[in-house]
Coordinates of C-alpha atoms in Angstrom, one line a residue:
G727 CA 89.0 60.1 113.9
V728 CA 87.5 61.3 110.8
P729 CA 87.0 58.3 107.6
R730 CA 89.7 59.3 104.9
C731 CA 87.2 60.0 102.4
G732 CA 84.1 61.1 103.6
A733 CA 81.9 61.1 106.9
S734 CA 78.2 61.9 108.5
L735 CA 78.7 64.3 110.8
H736 CA 76.2 66.0 113.7
E737 CA 78.7 67.6 115.8
P738 CA 77.7 70.8 116.9
N739 CA 81.3 71.9 115.8
K740 CA 83.6 70.1 114.5
A741 CA 87.9 70.5 113.3
L742 CA 88.4 68.0 110.2
R743 CA 92.3 67.3 108.9
I744 CA 91.2 65.9 105.3
E745 CA 94.1 64.0 103.3
L746 CA 93.4 62.7 100.1
N747 CA 95.4 61.4 96.9
A748 CA 94.8 61.3 93.6
N749 CA 91.0 60.0 92.0
A750 CA 89.5 61.0 94.7
N751 CA 85.5 61.7 95.1
C752 CA 84.5 62.1 99.2
I753 CA 81.5 63.4 100.4
W754 CA 81.3 65.3 103.4
Q755 CA 77.2 65.7 105.3
I756 CA 77.2 68.2 108.0
Q757 CA 73.4 67.8 109.5
R758 CA 71.9 67.8 113.0
N759 CA 68.6 68.8 114.5
A760 CA 69.0 72.0 115.3
N761 CA 67.2 75.5 114.0
Q762 CA 70.4 76.8 113.5
T763 CA 72.5 77.7 110.4
I764 CA 76.5 76.0 109.2
R765 CA 79.7 78.3 109.1
L766 CA 82.0 76.6 107.3
I767 CA 85.9 77.8 107.2
F768 CA 88.6 76.1 104.5
S769 CA 91.3 78.0 106.3
H770 CA 93.8 75.3 104.1
F771 CA 93.9 73.7 101.0
E772 CA 96.5 72.2 99.5
F773 CA 95.9 71.2 95.8
A774 CA 97.5 69.7 93.4
P775 CA 100.1 72.1 91.3
S776 CA 99.1 73.2 88.1
S777 CA 94.6 72.1 88.7
S778 CA 92.4 73.9 87.2
C779 CA 88.4 73.7 88.8
E780 CA 87.7 72.2 85.7
T781 CA 90.2 68.5 87.5
E782 CA 90.2 69.3 91.3
R783 CA 87.4 71.3 93.5
I784 CA 85.6 71.7 96.1
E785 CA 82.1 71.8 95.8
V786 CA 79.5 73.0 98.7
F787 CA 75.8 72.6 98.9
D788 CA 73.2 73.9 100.8
G789 CA 71.5 71.3 101.6
P790 CA 71.9 67.3 102.9
S791 CA 73.3 65.9 99.9
T792 CA 75.0 66.6 96.5
N793 CA 71.5 67.1 94.8
S794 CA 70.9 70.2 97.0
P795 CA 71.6 74.0 95.3
L796 CA 75.6 74.8 95.1
L797 CA 76.4 77.4 97.9
G798 CA 80.2 78.0 96.3
Q799 CA 83.2 76.2 94.9
V800 CA 87.1 76.5 96.2
C801 CA 89.5 75.9 94.2
D802 CA 93.4 76.0 94.0
D803 CA 93.3 79.7 92.0
I804 CA 90.8 81.6 94.6
D805 CA 92.7 84.8 96.7
A806 CA 90.7 84.1 99.8
V807 CA 90.0 82.3 102.9
P808 CA 86.3 80.6 102.2
V809 CA 83.8 81.3 104.3
L810 CA 80.2 79.7 103.2
E811 CA 77.0 79.6 105.4
S812 CA 74.1 77.0 104.9
S813 CA 70.8 78.6 104.7
S814 CA 69.5 75.8 107.3
D815 CA 70.9 72.7 109.8
S816 CA 72.6 71.0 107.0
L817 CA 75.3 71.3 104.5
T818 CA 77.4 68.6 102.2
F819 CA 80.7 69.3 100.5
L820 CA 82.2 67.3 97.7
I821 CA 86.1 67.1 97.3
T822 CA 87.1 65.9 93.5
T823 CA 90.9 65.3 93.0
N824 CA 92.6 65.0 89.6
S825 CA 95.0 61.8 88.9
V826 CA 98.3 63.4 89.3
P827 CA 99.9 61.8 92.2
F828 CA 100.1 64.1 95.1
T829 CA 99.1 64.0 98.6
R830 CA 96.4 67.0 99.0
N831 CA 95.8 68.8 102.4
F832 CA 93.0 70.3 103.7
F833 CA 92.0 72.1 106.9
V834 CA 88.4 72.5 108.1
Y835 CA 86.0 73.5 110.0
Y836 CA 82.7 73.9 111.1
Y837 CA 79.7 75.0 113.6
F838 CA 76.4 75.7 114.4
F839 CA 75.4 79.2 115.5
S840 CA 72.3 82.0 115.2
P841 CA 72.5 84.5 112.6
G842 CA 71.3 88.0 114.0
S843 CA 72.5 86.8 117.7
R844 CA 74.3 88.6 120.1
T845 CA 77.3 86.5 120.0
E846 CA 77.2 87.1 115.8
N847 CA 77.2 91.4 117.1
C848 CA 81.1 91.7 116.1
G849 CA 82.8 93.8 113.3
G850 CA 80.9 97.1 110.9
E851 CA 81.3 99.7 108.8
L852 CA 84.7 102.6 109.6
T853 CA 84.2 105.3 107.4
G854 CA 85.9 108.7 107.6
P855 CA 90.2 109.5 107.1
N856 CA 91.0 108.0 110.1
G857 CA 90.0 105.4 112.6
T858 CA 90.5 102.7 115.4
F859 CA 88.9 99.2 116.1
S860 CA 89.2 95.7 118.3
S861 CA 88.6 92.2 118.2
P862 CA 85.4 91.6 120.7
N863 CA 86.3 92.1 124.6
Y864 CA 90.3 93.3 123.5
P865 CA 92.4 93.3 126.5
A866 CA 91.0 90.5 127.6
P867 CA 90.6 87.2 125.4
Y868 CA 88.5 87.0 122.3
P869 CA 85.2 85.2 122.4
E870 CA 85.4 81.3 120.5
F871 CA 83.2 80.8 117.5
R872 CA 83.3 84.4 116.0
Y873 CA 83.8 85.4 112.6
C874 CA 83.9 89.5 112.5
V875 CA 84.1 91.1 109.5
W876 CA 85.3 95.2 109.2
H877 CA 84.5 97.2 106.2
I878 CA 86.8 100.5 105.8
Q879 CA 85.5 102.9 103.4
A880 CA 88.6 106.1 103.4
P881 CA 87.6 109.5 101.3
K882 CA 87.8 109.1 97.1
N883 CA 91.3 109.4 95.3
S884 CA 93.1 107.8 98.4
K885 CA 94.3 104.4 99.8
I886 CA 94.0 102.6 103.3
N887 CA 97.3 102.3 105.7
L888 CA 96.5 99.5 108.5
Q889 CA 98.7 99.2 110.8
F890 CA 98.4 96.9 114.1
Q891 CA 99.3 98.6 117.3
D892 CA 98.9 95.5 119.4
F893 CA 98.7 91.4 118.0
F894 CA 97.8 87.7 120.0
L895 CA 96.3 85.4 118.3
E896 CA 96.1 81.6 118.9
L897 CA 99.4 80.4 116.8
D898 CA 99.8 77.6 114.1
R899 CA 101.9 76.8 111.3
N900 CA 99.7 77.8 107.9
C901 CA 97.2 80.0 110.7
Q902 CA 94.3 77.4 110.3
L903 CA 92.9 78.2 113.9
D904 CA 92.2 81.6 114.6
F905 CA 92.9 83.6 112.0
T906 CA 93.0 87.8 111.1
A907 CA 92.4 88.0 107.1
V908 CA 92.8 91.5 105.4
Y909 CA 91.3 91.6 101.6
D910 CA 92.2 94.5 99.0
G911 CA 88.5 96.1 98.6
P912 CA 85.1 96.3 100.1
T913 CA 84.2 92.4 99.8
T914 CA 86.0 89.8 100.9
D915 CA 86.2 88.9 97.3
S916 CA 88.4 91.5 96.5
G917 CA 92.0 89.7 97.0
L918 CA 93.5 88.8 100.1
L919 CA 96.7 91.0 101.0
G920 CA 97.5 88.4 104.1
K921 CA 96.6 86.1 106.5
V922 CA 98.0 86.1 109.9
C923 CA 98.2 84.6 113.9
G924 CA 100.7 84.5 116.6
R925 CA 102.0 87.8 117.7
A926 CA 103.2 89.7 115.3
Q927 CA 102.7 93.9 114.7
P928 CA 101.8 93.6 111.1
T929 CA 101.0 96.2 108.5
F930 CA 99.3 96.5 105.3
E931 CA 98.3 98.8 102.3
S932 CA 95.1 98.9 100.3
S933 CA 95.7 99.8 96.5
S934 CA 92.0 101.9 96.4
N935 CA 89.8 104.0 99.1
M936 CA 88.6 100.5 100.1
M937 CA 89.4 97.5 102.9
T938 CA 87.9 94.8 104.7
V939 CA 89.4 93.0 107.9
V940 CA 88.2 89.4 109.2
L941 CA 88.8 87.8 112.3
S942 CA 88.1 84.0 112.1
T943 CA 88.1 82.3 116.0
D944 CA 87.6 78.4 116.5
D945 CA 86.5 77.1 119.7
T946 CA 90.4 76.3 121.5
N947 CA 92.8 79.1 122.9
S948 CA 91.6 82.2 122.8
Y949 CA 94.1 85.7 124.0
R950 CA 93.6 89.5 124.2
G951 CA 93.3 89.5 120.2
F952 CA 94.1 93.0 118.3
S953 CA 93.9 96.3 118.4
A954 CA 94.2 98.0 115.3
Q955 CA 94.1 101.7 113.6
Y956 CA 93.9 102.9 109.9
S957 CA 95.0 105.5 108.3
S958 CA 94.0 107.5 104.6
V959 CA 96.7 108.4 102.2
P960 CA 95.9 110.6 99.3
L961 CA 96.3 109.0 96.1
P962 CA 98.5 110.9 92.6
G963 CA 95.4 113.2 91.9
P964 CA 94.9 116.3 89.7
M965 CA 96.3 119.1 89.5
E966 CA 93.2 120.5 87.7
P967 CA 89.7 119.2 88.0
N968 CA 89.0 119.6 84.4
T969 CA 92.1 117.1 83.2
T970 CA 93.7 114.1 84.9
L971 CA 96.6 111.4 83.8
T972 CA 97.2 108.9 86.6
C973 CA 99.6 106.4 85.4
S974 CA 101.0 103.1 86.7
S975 CA 103.1 100.3 85.9
D976 CA 100.8 98.6 83.9
S977 CA 98.4 101.5 82.5
M978 CA 97.8 105.1 81.3
R979 CA 93.9 106.2 82.5
I980 CA 92.9 110.0 80.6
V981 CA 89.9 111.8 82.3
L982 CA 88.3 114.5 80.3
S983 CA 85.2 116.7 81.5
K984 CA 82.9 117.4 79.1
S985 CA 82.3 121.6 80.2
Y986 CA 86.4 121.5 79.5
L987 CA 85.7 120.3 76.6
A988 CA 83.6 122.0 75.6
S989 CA 84.7 125.2 76.8
L990 CA 87.5 124.0 73.9
G991 CA 84.5 123.6 71.4
F992 CA 84.6 119.9 70.8
S993 CA 82.7 117.2 72.1
E994 CA 83.6 113.7 73.5
A995 CA 82.9 112.5 69.6
H996 CA 85.6 113.9 68.0
L997 CA 88.5 112.1 70.0
Q998 CA 91.2 109.5 68.9
L999 CA 94.5 108.4 70.7
N1000 CA 97.5 107.4 68.4
D1001 CA 95.7 104.3 67.6
P1002 CA 92.2 105.3 67.1
S1003 CA 90.9 101.8 67.3
C1004 CA 91.1 102.6 70.9
R1005 CA 87.7 104.1 71.6
P1006 CA 87.4 106.0 75.3
T1007 CA 84.3 104.7 78.0
V1008 CA 81.7 108.2 78.2
T1009 CA 79.9 108.8 81.0
D1010 CA 79.8 112.1 83.7
S1011 CA 83.4 112.2 81.9
V1012 CA 85.2 111.4 78.7
I1013 CA 88.0 108.0 80.5
F1014 CA 91.0 106.9 77.7
S1015 CA 92.3 103.8 80.6
F1016 CA 94.7 101.6 78.3
P1017 CA 97.6 99.1 79.0
L1018 CA 101.2 101.5 78.5
A1019 CA 102.3 99.1 75.8
S1020 CA 99.7 100.0 73.9
C1021 CA 97.3 102.1 71.6
G1022 CA 100.3 103.8 70.2
T1023 CA 101.7 104.6 73.0
I1024 CA 105.5 105.3 72.0
K1025 CA 108.5 104.8 74.3
K1026 CA 111.4 106.4 74.7
D1027 CA 114.3 105.4 76.6
E1028 CA 116.4 108.3 78.6
G1029 CA 118.4 106.4 80.5
H1030 CA 117.7 106.3 84.4
S1031 CA 114.2 106.8 83.0
I1032 CA 111.7 106.0 80.6
T1033 CA 109.0 107.9 79.0
Y1034 CA 105.7 106.7 77.9
T1035 CA 104.0 109.4 75.4
N1036 CA 100.5 109.2 74.2
S1037 CA 98.3 112.0 72.0
I1038 CA 94.7 112.2 71.6
S1039 CA 94.1 114.4 68.7
L1040 CA 90.6 117.3 69.0
S1041 CA 88.4 118.0 66.1
P1042 CA 85.8 121.0 65.8
A1043 CA 82.4 119.7 66.9
G1044 CA 79.8 119.2 64.0
N1045 CA 80.6 121.8 61.1
V1046 CA 81.4 124.8 63.4
I1047 CA 84.6 126.6 61.9
T1048 CA 86.7 127.7 64.9
R1049 CA 90.2 129.3 64.5
Q1050 CA 91.3 126.7 66.8
K1051 CA 94.1 124.7 64.6
N1052 CA 96.7 121.2 65.5
T1053 CA 94.7 120.9 69.0
E1054 CA 95.6 118.2 71.2
I1055 CA 96.3 116.4 74.5
V1056 CA 99.9 114.9 74.9
A1057 CA 100.0 112.7 78.1
E1058 CA 103.4 111.2 79.2
C1059 CA 104.1 108.9 81.8
R1060 CA 107.9 109.6 82.7
M1061 CA 108.6 106.9 85.2
R1062 CA 112.2 107.9 86.8
N1063 CA 114.5 106.3 89.7
N1064 CA 111.8 105.5 92.9
A1065 CA 108.8 107.6 91.4
T1066 CA 107.0 108.6 88.4
L1067 CA 106.4 112.0 86.7
E1068 CA 102.6 111.9 85.1
V1069 CA 102.4 115.2 82.7
I1070 CA 99.6 116.0 80.6
Y1071 CA 99.6 119.1 78.2
I1072 CA 97.4 120.4 76.0
T1073 CA 99.0 122.2 72.5
Q1074 CA 96.2 124.7 70.6
N1075 CA 97.9 127.1 68.7
N1076 CA 101.4 126.5 69.6
A1077 CA 100.1 127.6 73.9
I1078 CA 100.8 124.6 75.8
Q1079 CA 99.1 123.9 79.1
T1080 CA 100.7 121.6 81.8
M1081 CA 99.3 119.5 84.5
A1082 CA 101.5 116.7 86.9
A1083 CA 101.0 114.5 89.2
G1084 CA 103.0 111.6 91.1
G1085 CA 102.9 107.7 91.4
R1086 CA 105.5 104.7 91.0
F1087 CA 106.3 101.4 89.4
N1088 CA 104.5 98.5 91.3
V1089 CA 106.7 95.8 92.3
S1090 CA 105.9 93.4 94.9
M1091 CA 108.2 90.4 96.6
A1092 CA 107.2 87.2 97.8
F1093 CA 108.2 83.2 98.9
Y1094 CA 106.5 80.4 97.5
E1095 CA 105.4 77.4 98.2
S1096 CA 107.5 75.3 95.9
D1097 CA 110.0 75.4 92.6
L1098 CA 107.0 75.5 90.9
F1099 CA 106.3 79.0 91.9
S1100 CA 102.6 78.6 92.1
K1101 CA 102.0 79.1 95.6
P1102 CA 102.4 81.8 97.8
I1103 CA 103.1 82.0 101.5
H1104 CA 100.2 84.5 102.2
Y1105 CA 100.7 83.8 106.7
S1106 CA 103.2 85.8 108.3
P1107 CA 105.4 84.9 110.3
Y1108 CA 106.8 82.5 107.5
Y1109 CA 108.0 79.6 109.7
V1110 CA 110.9 77.4 108.0
D1111 CA 113.7 75.1 109.3
L1112 CA 117.3 75.4 108.8
N1113 CA 118.5 75.1 105.9
Q1114 CA 115.0 74.7 104.5
T1115 CA 114.8 75.7 100.8
L1116 CA 112.7 79.3 100.5
F1117 CA 111.8 80.3 96.9
A1118 CA 111.1 84.0 96.4
E1119 CA 110.1 85.7 93.4
V1120 CA 110.3 89.5 92.5
T1121 CA 107.3 90.8 90.3
L1122 CA 107.4 94.2 88.2
H1123 CA 103.2 94.4 87.4
S1124 CA 103.3 95.6 83.9
T1125 CA 101.9 95.0 80.7
D1126 CA 105.2 96.1 78.4
P1127 CA 106.8 93.7 77.8
S1128 CA 109.7 94.9 77.2
L1129 CA 110.4 95.4 80.6
Q1130 CA 112.9 93.5 82.2
V1131 CA 113.4 93.4 86.1
F1132 CA 116.8 92.2 87.0
I1133 CA 117.9 91.8 91.5
D1134 CA 120.8 93.6 92.1
T1135 CA 121.2 93.0 95.8
C1136 CA 118.9 91.3 98.3
T1137 CA 120.3 91.7 101.5
A1138 CA 118.7 89.8 105.4
S1139 CA 118.7 92.2 108.4
P1140 CA 116.8 91.2 112.0
Q1141 CA 115.6 94.7 112.0
P1142 CA 112.7 95.5 109.7
D1143 CA 114.7 98.7 109.0
F1144 CA 118.1 97.4 108.3
G1145 CA 120.3 98.6 110.6
S1146 CA 124.2 98.0 110.2
L1147 CA 124.2 94.5 111.2
T1148 CA 123.2 92.5 107.9
Y1149 CA 123.9 89.3 105.6
D1150 CA 124.3 89.7 101.9
L1151 CA 122.3 87.0 99.5
I1152 CA 123.1 88.3 96.5
R1153 CA 125.3 92.1 96.2
S1154 CA 125.9 93.6 92.3
G1155 CA 124.2 90.5 90.9
C1156 CA 126.7 87.9 92.1
N1157 CA 125.7 85.2 94.6
K1158 CA 126.9 86.0 97.5
D1159 CA 125.5 82.9 99.7
D1160 CA 127.0 79.9 98.5
T1161 CA 123.2 78.8 98.6
V1162 CA 121.2 81.0 96.6
V1163 CA 120.6 79.9 92.7
T1164 CA 119.2 82.3 90.3
Y1165 CA 116.3 81.1 87.8
P1166 CA 116.5 82.7 84.1
A1167 CA 114.4 85.7 83.5
F1168 CA 110.8 84.3 82.8
E1169 CA 108.4 87.1 81.7
N1170 CA 108.1 90.2 84.3
H1171 CA 109.4 87.9 87.0
R1172 CA 112.5 87.3 88.5
R1173 CA 113.0 84.3 90.6
F1174 CA 115.7 82.6 93.0
K1175 CA 116.0 80.7 95.9
F1176 CA 118.6 79.6 98.9
R1177 CA 118.5 77.8 102.6
A1178 CA 117.2 79.4 105.3
F1179 CA 120.4 80.7 106.6
R1180 CA 123.0 81.7 109.6
F1181 CA 121.4 84.8 110.6
L1182 CA 118.5 82.6 111.4
R1183 CA 120.1 80.8 114.4
S1184 CA 120.9 84.1 116.8
F1185 CA 118.2 86.2 116.2
P1186 CA 114.3 85.2 116.3
S1187 CA 113.2 86.5 112.5
V1188 CA 114.5 87.8 110.1
Y1189 CA 113.2 90.3 106.9
L1190 CA 114.2 90.2 103.5
Q1191 CA 114.9 92.9 101.4
C1192 CA 115.7 93.6 97.5
D1193 CA 116.9 96.3 95.8
V1194 CA 115.8 95.4 92.0
V1195 CA 116.6 97.4 88.8
I1196 CA 114.6 97.3 85.7
C1197 CA 115.4 97.8 82.9
D1198 CA 114.7 98.5 78.3
S1199 CA 115.1 94.2 77.3
N1200 CA 116.0 96.1 74.0
N1201 CA 119.1 97.7 75.7
T1202 CA 122.3 95.0 75.2
N1203 CA 124.0 97.2 77.2
S1204 CA 121.8 97.7 80.4
R1205 CA 122.1 97.1 83.8
C1206 CA 120.0 93.6 83.7
A1207 CA 122.3 91.9 80.9
R1208 CA 125.7 92.7 82.6
G1209 CA 124.6 90.6 85.6
C1210 CA 126.8 90.0 88.0
I1211 CA 129.9 93.1 88.6
S1212 CA 132.6 92.2 90.9
R1213 CA 133.4 94.7 93.8
Q1214 CA 136.5 96.1 91.2
K1215 CA 134.7 97.4 88.6
R1216 CA 132.4 100.0 88.5
D1217 CA 128.9 100.1 87.2
I1218 CA 127.9 102.6 85.0
S1219 CA 125.6 100.8 83.2
P1220 CA 121.9 102.7 82.2
Y1221 CA 118.7 101.3 83.8
T1222 CA 115.1 102.5 83.8
W1223 CA 114.4 101.9 87.3
K1224 CA 115.5 101.7 90.6
T1225 CA 113.5 100.5 93.4
N1226 CA 113.7 97.9 97.0
T1227 CA 110.8 96.0 98.1
V1228 CA 111.0 93.8 101.7
V1229 CA 109.7 90.4 102.5
G1230 CA 109.0 88.9 106.6
P1231 CA 109.5 88.1 109.1
I1232 CA 111.2 84.7 108.0
C1233 CA 111.2 82.8 111.6
L1234 CA 112.9 79.6 112.7
K1235 CA 110.2 76.8 113.6
R1236 CA 111.9 76.4 117.1
G1237 CA 110.6 80.0 117.2
L1238 CA 107.1 78.6 116.9
R1239 CA 107.1 76.0 119.2
A1240 CA 109.1 78.6 121.2
A1241 CA 105.6 80.6 121.2
E1242 CA 103.6 78.0 121.8
Y1243 CA 105.1 77.2 124.7
S1244 CA 105.0 80.7 126.1
E1245 CA 101.5 80.7 125.0
S1246 CA 100.7 77.8 127.2
L1247 CA 102.3 79.5 130.3
I1248 CA 100.5 82.2 130.0
E1249 CA 97.2 80.0 130.5
A1250 CA 98.8 78.2 133.7
E1251 CA 100.1 82.2 135.2
A1252 CA 96.1 82.0 135.8
E1253 CA 96.1 79.0 138.5
K1254 CA 97.7 81.2 140.6
T1255 CA 97.6 78.6 144.1
P1256 CA 99.8 75.7 143.7
N1257 CA 98.4 72.6 144.5
L1258 CA 101.0 71.7 147.7
Q1259 CA 99.1 67.9 148.4
Q1260 CA 100.4 66.8 144.4
Y1261 CA 104.2 68.4 145.5
N1262 CA 103.6 66.5 148.3
F1263 CA 102.9 63.0 146.4
Y1264 CA 105.3 63.8 144.0
T1265 CA 107.9 64.3 146.6
L1266 CA 107.2 61.0 148.5
A1267 CA 107.1 59.1 145.9
F1268 CA 110.8 59.9 144.7
V1269 CA 112.0 59.4 148.2
V1270 CA 110.5 56.1 148.2
L1271 CA 111.7 55.3 144.9
I1272 CA 115.3 55.7 145.8
S1273 CA 114.6 54.0 149.2
N1274 CA 113.7 51.2 147.1
I1275 CA 117.0 51.5 145.2
L1276 CA 119.1 51.8 148.0
I1277 CA 117.7 48.7 149.2
V1278 CA 118.2 46.6 145.8
V1279 CA 121.8 47.9 145.5
A1280 CA 122.9 47.0 148.9
V1281 CA 120.7 43.2 148.6
I1282 CA 123.1 43.3 145.9
L1283 CA 126.2 44.0 147.2
K1284 CA 125.8 41.2 150.1
H1285 CA 125.4 38.7 148.3
H1286 CA 129.0 39.5 146.6

């Protein structure tokens, strides 16, 4: 009932499905005489492909018109579920679209609430190496119009593993109604790890010791919510407190304590990398942090591993004369199969001190909405139609432009641990499913598409696992360069590193409908006493109908 382009809204809460075409400039005004504020949630938004904030955006104003102060804006590249709150009982938002012919879709809902009230008392701060938390009222149904935020902080030099042991929220395709969103850091601006609804047992892993979890609910169906636990896992750290080396897919980080440098007779003012223009950051420690393929880093391909090496040269502090000659700190990141060995050693008067720690390349895989590969699918499960074309991308997160990604094998399985029951999409670089199409290599990405396969007819959900090979693009005889290798040939081609990555589950949309139906049955179970009067009425009506039919048939036969 809402006009296509803009409206004046006065209800205490409302959900809006908005569909706009090119060159739109539409204003929605929300206002109500109440001593409350407004929470506005953009739980799904689809702008035109490759649009920018300059040409397409949603602007939210803290007041009754677009002349009110700007509260925030939503663009195509935002990596979050935007939630904005007014400071009074009025709020306005403006949607502007560019001239690209494309149907934009938005799902927005708002409600009035009283900040600080008892109904807003949920979420909280969680600290320590591990812990548990659950949705309000769990395992009873969660309340309507709740926005709960949990901030998790584990010990320093650790990351967080989050596991939902029980999870049952209202189900819809894009998780537009009730949803849980998980962010990779201390706030909802930290980068979205995923958005989940329905029935699932999702797990998430942060890249640091902080994570944020959000639960948002509307006023329709409520279920038992979730129960979750988190634990902390130590990040690769120093073996020696005075010196630390950390290697990732895209950078090298060297930390030297001032006291340790002083014990050698040197100060932070007399340090340089292979490239002297790369300078350190000096705080309580001296920190060199730089992309792997920069600052004079030397790369060496050693068959099934690759080594990045850089050196920090030390000069005597001031004009003090010492016996220390040819002193340098050598940092090595050795990328091996499924692991990274980080080695840092000090060479001084031909003596070597060595310290090491562990890590790995960062490789991820995601589904996208189209072959533009601009909008990843964040929600889980991913509901699809049978024979729908799916678009997948494998990404190596590295700043080294000479590394190349190759998909060796992709296998589907109804089991997340990929047991004996599997279905090959790609094997040894060769397409095994006739719907698979691979795209040309693009920077540090490899992309392919395929149709939802026959596995989905027999199983409620399917996972996809891809074995990924990383090679030096300068090696023309590498595994990446050789492509498809038939079963008869033995693969001895060199590669730098090999790992696997998993996405899923993928489910048929009929499974979505079945899940929605099962949820309606759960609600119906509350009605334990049948309405016998209603049943008797239906039976009587049926008998009367049959009797009338028999009378009509008898009359027809009599006339014939």
